[in-house]
Amino acid sequence: MKRLNVDRARGLRAGQTDAEQVLWYRLRNRHLQGWKFRRQNEIDQYIVDFVCPDAALIVELDGGQHGEQVAYDEARTRKLQNMGYRVLRFWNNDVLKNLDSVLEVIMEALASPAPHPNPLPEGERE
């Protein structure tokens, strides 16, 4: 299974959408405020579009096919959030037409600390 995901991730990197190419150009090589991003990275059984491991931030780009798989995407997002990641989703069209706004949302998420994956119950907090 692991080998299949590695091969699949490699294939996804080679066949990036236009929106993924545009966003990757702005995220790669620590271009965005020095944060390190990876693309088409395997996390558990999923391959995420972009991840900044140090900020526990995942950025997903959705095309038209995602309108047909809403329940799957929501379940996937919940599982990644339960693993301690924050997940941002953008439509491909937003990246292509409003890249600066997309980058601003990503930078705001990077500036705020990631929530603890296992917070204390309400009564046990200081």
PDB file of C-alpha atoms in Angstrom:
ATOM      1  CA  MET A   1       0.000   0.000   0.000  1.00  0.00           C
ATOM      2  CA  LYS A   2       2.809   2.398   0.913  1.00  0.00           C
ATOM      3  CA  ARG A   3       4.482   1.905  -2.482  1.00  0.00           C
ATOM      4  CA  LEU A   4       1.200   2.569  -4.286  1.00  0.00           C
ATOM      5  CA  ASN A   5       0.807   5.900  -2.461  1.00  0.00           C
ATOM      6  CA  VAL A   6       4.394   6.911  -3.253  1.00  0.00           C
ATOM      7  CA  ASP A   7       3.827   6.145  -6.940  1.00  0.00           C
ATOM      8  CA  ARG A   8       0.460   7.918  -6.872  1.00  0.00           C
ATOM      9  CA  ALA A   9       1.971  11.018  -5.217  1.00  0.00           C
ATOM     10  CA  ARG A  10       4.728  11.061  -7.827  1.00  0.00           C
ATOM     11  CA  GLY A  11       2.122  10.884 -10.576  1.00  0.00           C
ATOM     12  CA  LEU A  12       0.100  13.704  -9.021  1.00  0.00           C
ATOM     13  CA  ARG A  13       3.196  15.908  -8.817  1.00  0.00           C
ATOM     14  CA  ALA A  14       3.927  15.252 -12.488  1.00  0.00           C
ATOM     15  CA  GLY A  15       0.345  16.010 -13.530  1.00  0.00           C
ATOM     16  CA  GLN A  16      -0.414  19.107 -11.484  1.00  0.00           C
ATOM     17  CA  THR A  17      -3.395  21.240 -12.399  1.00  0.00           C
ATOM     18  CA  ASP A  18      -2.825  24.831 -13.502  1.00  0.00           C
ATOM     19  CA  ALA A  19      -3.989  26.053 -10.089  1.00  0.00           C
ATOM     20  CA  GLU A  20      -1.590  23.706  -8.283  1.00  0.00           C
ATOM     21  CA  GLN A  21       1.298  24.914 -10.448  1.00  0.00           C
ATOM     22  CA  VAL A  22       0.485  28.574  -9.746  1.00  0.00           C
ATOM     23  CA  LEU A  23       0.193  28.069  -5.979  1.00  0.00           C
ATOM     24  CA  TRP A  24       3.246  25.801  -5.792  1.00  0.00           C
ATOM     25  CA  TYR A  25       5.369  28.475  -7.461  1.00  0.00           C
ATOM     26  CA  ARG A  26       4.478  30.812  -4.554  1.00  0.00           C
ATOM     27  CA  LEU A  27       4.870  28.188  -1.783  1.00  0.00           C
ATOM     28  CA  ARG A  28       8.020  26.349  -2.860  1.00  0.00           C
ATOM     29  CA  ASN A  29      11.550  27.085  -1.677  1.00  0.00           C
ATOM     30  CA  ARG A  30      10.268  28.857   1.435  1.00  0.00           C
ATOM     31  CA  HIS A  31       8.930  31.764  -0.654  1.00  0.00           C
ATOM     32  CA  LEU A  32       6.003  32.345   1.698  1.00  0.00           C
ATOM     33  CA  GLN A  33       7.475  33.995   4.805  1.00  0.00           C
ATOM     34  CA  GLY A  34      10.142  31.293   5.089  1.00  0.00           C
ATOM     35  CA  TRP A  35       7.685  28.431   5.688  1.00  0.00           C
ATOM     36  CA  LYS A  36       8.559  25.031   4.198  1.00  0.00           C
ATOM     37  CA  PHE A  37       5.767  23.406   2.181  1.00  0.00           C
ATOM     38  CA  ARG A  38       5.631  20.002   0.539  1.00  0.00           C
ATOM     39  CA  ARG A  39       3.355  19.130  -2.353  1.00  0.00           C
ATOM     40  CA  GLN A  40       1.383  15.952  -2.970  1.00  0.00           C
ATOM     41  CA  ASN A  41       2.516  14.632   0.385  1.00  0.00           C
ATOM     42  CA  GLU A  42       1.282  11.438   2.003  1.00  0.00           C
ATOM     43  CA  ILE A  43      -0.383  11.770   5.416  1.00  0.00           C
ATOM     44  CA  ASP A  44      -1.876   8.564   6.757  1.00  0.00           C
ATOM     45  CA  GLN A  45      -3.817   7.065   3.830  1.00  0.00           C
ATOM     46  CA  TYR A  46      -4.319  10.420   2.129  1.00  0.00           C
ATOM     47  CA  ILE A  47      -2.242  12.443  -0.293  1.00  0.00           C
ATOM     48  CA  VAL A  48      -2.689  16.135   0.414  1.00  0.00           C
ATOM     49  CA  ASP A  49      -2.056  18.863  -2.141  1.00  0.00           C
ATOM     50  CA  PHE A  50       0.238  20.988   0.064  1.00  0.00           C
ATOM     51  CA  VAL A  51       1.368  20.687   3.666  1.00  0.00           C
ATOM     52  CA  CYS A  52       3.472  22.846   5.950  1.00  0.00           C
ATOM     53  CA  PRO A  53       4.517  20.309   8.600  1.00  0.00           C
ATOM     54  CA  ASP A  54       5.950  22.896  11.008  1.00  0.00           C
ATOM     55  CA  ALA A  55       2.611  24.743  11.140  1.00  0.00           C
ATOM     56  CA  ALA A  56       0.476  21.575  10.857  1.00  0.00           C
ATOM     57  CA  LEU A  57      -1.298  23.282   7.953  1.00  0.00           C
ATOM     58  CA  ILE A  58      -2.741  21.539   4.899  1.00  0.00           C
ATOM     59  CA  VAL A  59      -3.854  23.437   1.813  1.00  0.00           C
ATOM     60  CA  GLU A  60      -6.215  21.633  -0.534  1.00  0.00           C
ATOM     61  CA  LEU A  61      -7.290  22.832  -3.967  1.00  0.00           C
ATOM     62  CA  ASP A  62     -10.650  21.687  -5.245  1.00  0.00           C
ATOM     63  CA  GLY A  63     -11.766  21.454  -8.839  1.00  0.00           C
ATOM     64  CA  GLY A  64     -15.192  20.635 -10.222  1.00  0.00           C
ATOM     65  CA  GLN A  65     -15.019  16.960  -9.196  1.00  0.00           C
ATOM     66  CA  HIS A  66     -15.091  17.952  -5.528  1.00  0.00           C
ATOM     67  CA  GLY A  67     -18.664  19.189  -5.882  1.00  0.00           C
ATOM     68  CA  GLU A  68     -19.604  15.524  -6.350  1.00  0.00           C
ATOM     69  CA  GLN A  69     -17.619  14.169  -3.390  1.00  0.00           C
ATOM     70  CA  VAL A  70     -18.526  16.572  -0.597  1.00  0.00           C
ATOM     71  CA  ALA A  71     -19.151  13.855   2.021  1.00  0.00           C
ATOM     72  CA  TYR A  72     -15.777  12.206   1.303  1.00  0.00           C
ATOM     73  CA  ASP A  73     -13.930  15.543   1.491  1.00  0.00           C
ATOM     74  CA  GLU A  74     -15.636  16.428   4.792  1.00  0.00           C
ATOM     75  CA  ALA A  75     -14.762  13.044   6.340  1.00  0.00           C
ATOM     76  CA  ARG A  76     -11.176  13.344   5.091  1.00  0.00           C
ATOM     77  CA  THR A  77     -10.877  16.859   6.534  1.00  0.00           C
ATOM     78  CA  ARG A  78     -12.250  15.702   9.916  1.00  0.00           C
ATOM     79  CA  LYS A  79      -9.744  12.839  10.066  1.00  0.00           C
ATOM     80  CA  LEU A  80      -6.832  15.157   9.217  1.00  0.00           C
ATOM     81  CA  GLN A  81      -8.059  17.651  11.834  1.00  0.00           C
ATOM     82  CA  ASN A  82      -8.239  14.847  14.417  1.00  0.00           C
ATOM     83  CA  MET A  83      -4.583  14.171  13.601  1.00  0.00           C
ATOM     84  CA  GLY A  84      -3.780  17.788  14.568  1.00  0.00           C
ATOM     85  CA  TYR A  85      -3.770  19.471  11.154  1.00  0.00           C
ATOM     86  CA  ARG A  86      -5.634  22.583  10.088  1.00  0.00           C
ATOM     87  CA  VAL A  87      -7.089  22.237   6.611  1.00  0.00           C
ATOM     88  CA  LEU A  88      -7.707  25.134   4.238  1.00  0.00           C
ATOM     89  CA  ARG A  89      -9.680  24.509   1.060  1.00  0.00           C
ATOM     90  CA  PHE A  90      -9.739  26.732  -1.998  1.00  0.00           C
ATOM     91  CA  TRP A  91     -11.389  26.345  -5.372  1.00  0.00           C
ATOM     92  CA  ASN A  92      -8.965  26.158  -8.289  1.00  0.00           C
ATOM     93  CA  ASN A  93     -10.728  29.181  -9.756  1.00  0.00           C
ATOM     94  CA  ASP A  94      -9.926  31.249  -6.634  1.00  0.00           C
ATOM     95  CA  VAL A  95      -6.235  30.444  -6.967  1.00  0.00           C
ATOM     96  CA  LEU A  96      -6.215  31.370 -10.637  1.00  0.00           C
ATOM     97  CA  LYS A  97      -8.216  34.599 -10.270  1.00  0.00           C
ATOM     98  CA  ASN A  98      -7.548  35.751  -6.674  1.00  0.00           C
ATOM     99  CA  LEU A  99      -4.101  34.386  -5.807  1.00  0.00           C
ATOM    100  CA  ASP A 100      -3.219  37.288  -3.497  1.00  0.00           C
ATOM    101  CA  SER A 101      -6.369  36.694  -1.423  1.00  0.00           C
ATOM    102  CA  VAL A 102      -5.616  32.963  -1.197  1.00  0.00           C
ATOM    103  CA  LEU A 103      -2.039  33.691  -0.069  1.00  0.00           C
ATOM    104  CA  GLU A 104      -3.334  36.160   2.519  1.00  0.00           C
ATOM    105  CA  VAL A 105      -5.603  33.501   4.067  1.00  0.00           C
ATOM    106  CA  ILE A 106      -2.693  31.034   4.128  1.00  0.00           C
ATOM    107  CA  MET A 107      -0.403  33.625   5.773  1.00  0.00           C
ATOM    108  CA  GLU A 108      -3.056  34.369   8.428  1.00  0.00           C
ATOM    109  CA  ALA A 109      -3.269  30.646   9.213  1.00  0.00           C
ATOM    110  CA  LEU A 110       0.525  30.396   9.427  1.00  0.00           C
ATOM    111  CA  ALA A 111       0.603  33.364  11.829  1.00  0.00           C
ATOM    112  CA  SER A 112      -1.804  31.739  14.274  1.00  0.00           C
ATOM    113  CA  PRO A 113      -0.671  28.755  16.328  1.00  0.00           C
ATOM    114  CA  ALA A 114      -2.052  25.350  15.503  1.00  0.00           C
ATOM    115  CA  PRO A 115      -4.542  24.037  18.058  1.00  0.00           C
ATOM    116  CA  HIS A 116      -3.332  21.182  20.249  1.00  0.00           C
ATOM    117  CA  PRO A 117      -4.528  17.860  18.751  1.00  0.00           C
ATOM    118  CA  ASN A 118      -5.683  16.650  22.199  1.00  0.00           C
ATOM    119  CA  PRO A 119      -6.864  19.677  24.187  1.00  0.00           C
ATOM    120  CA  LEU A 120      -7.726  19.315  27.844  1.00  0.00           C
ATOM    121  CA  PRO A 121     -11.407  19.015  28.719  1.00  0.00           C
ATOM    122  CA  GLU A 122     -13.117  22.335  29.494  1.00  0.00           C
ATOM    123  CA  GLY A 123     -12.976  21.899  33.303  1.00  0.00           C
ATOM    124  CA  GLU A 124      -9.257  21.065  33.373  1.00  0.00           C
ATOM    125  CA  ARG A 125      -7.975  24.144  31.591  1.00  0.00           C
ATOM    126  CA  GLU A 126      -6.204  26.879  33.565  1.00  0.00           C
TER     127      GLU A 126
END
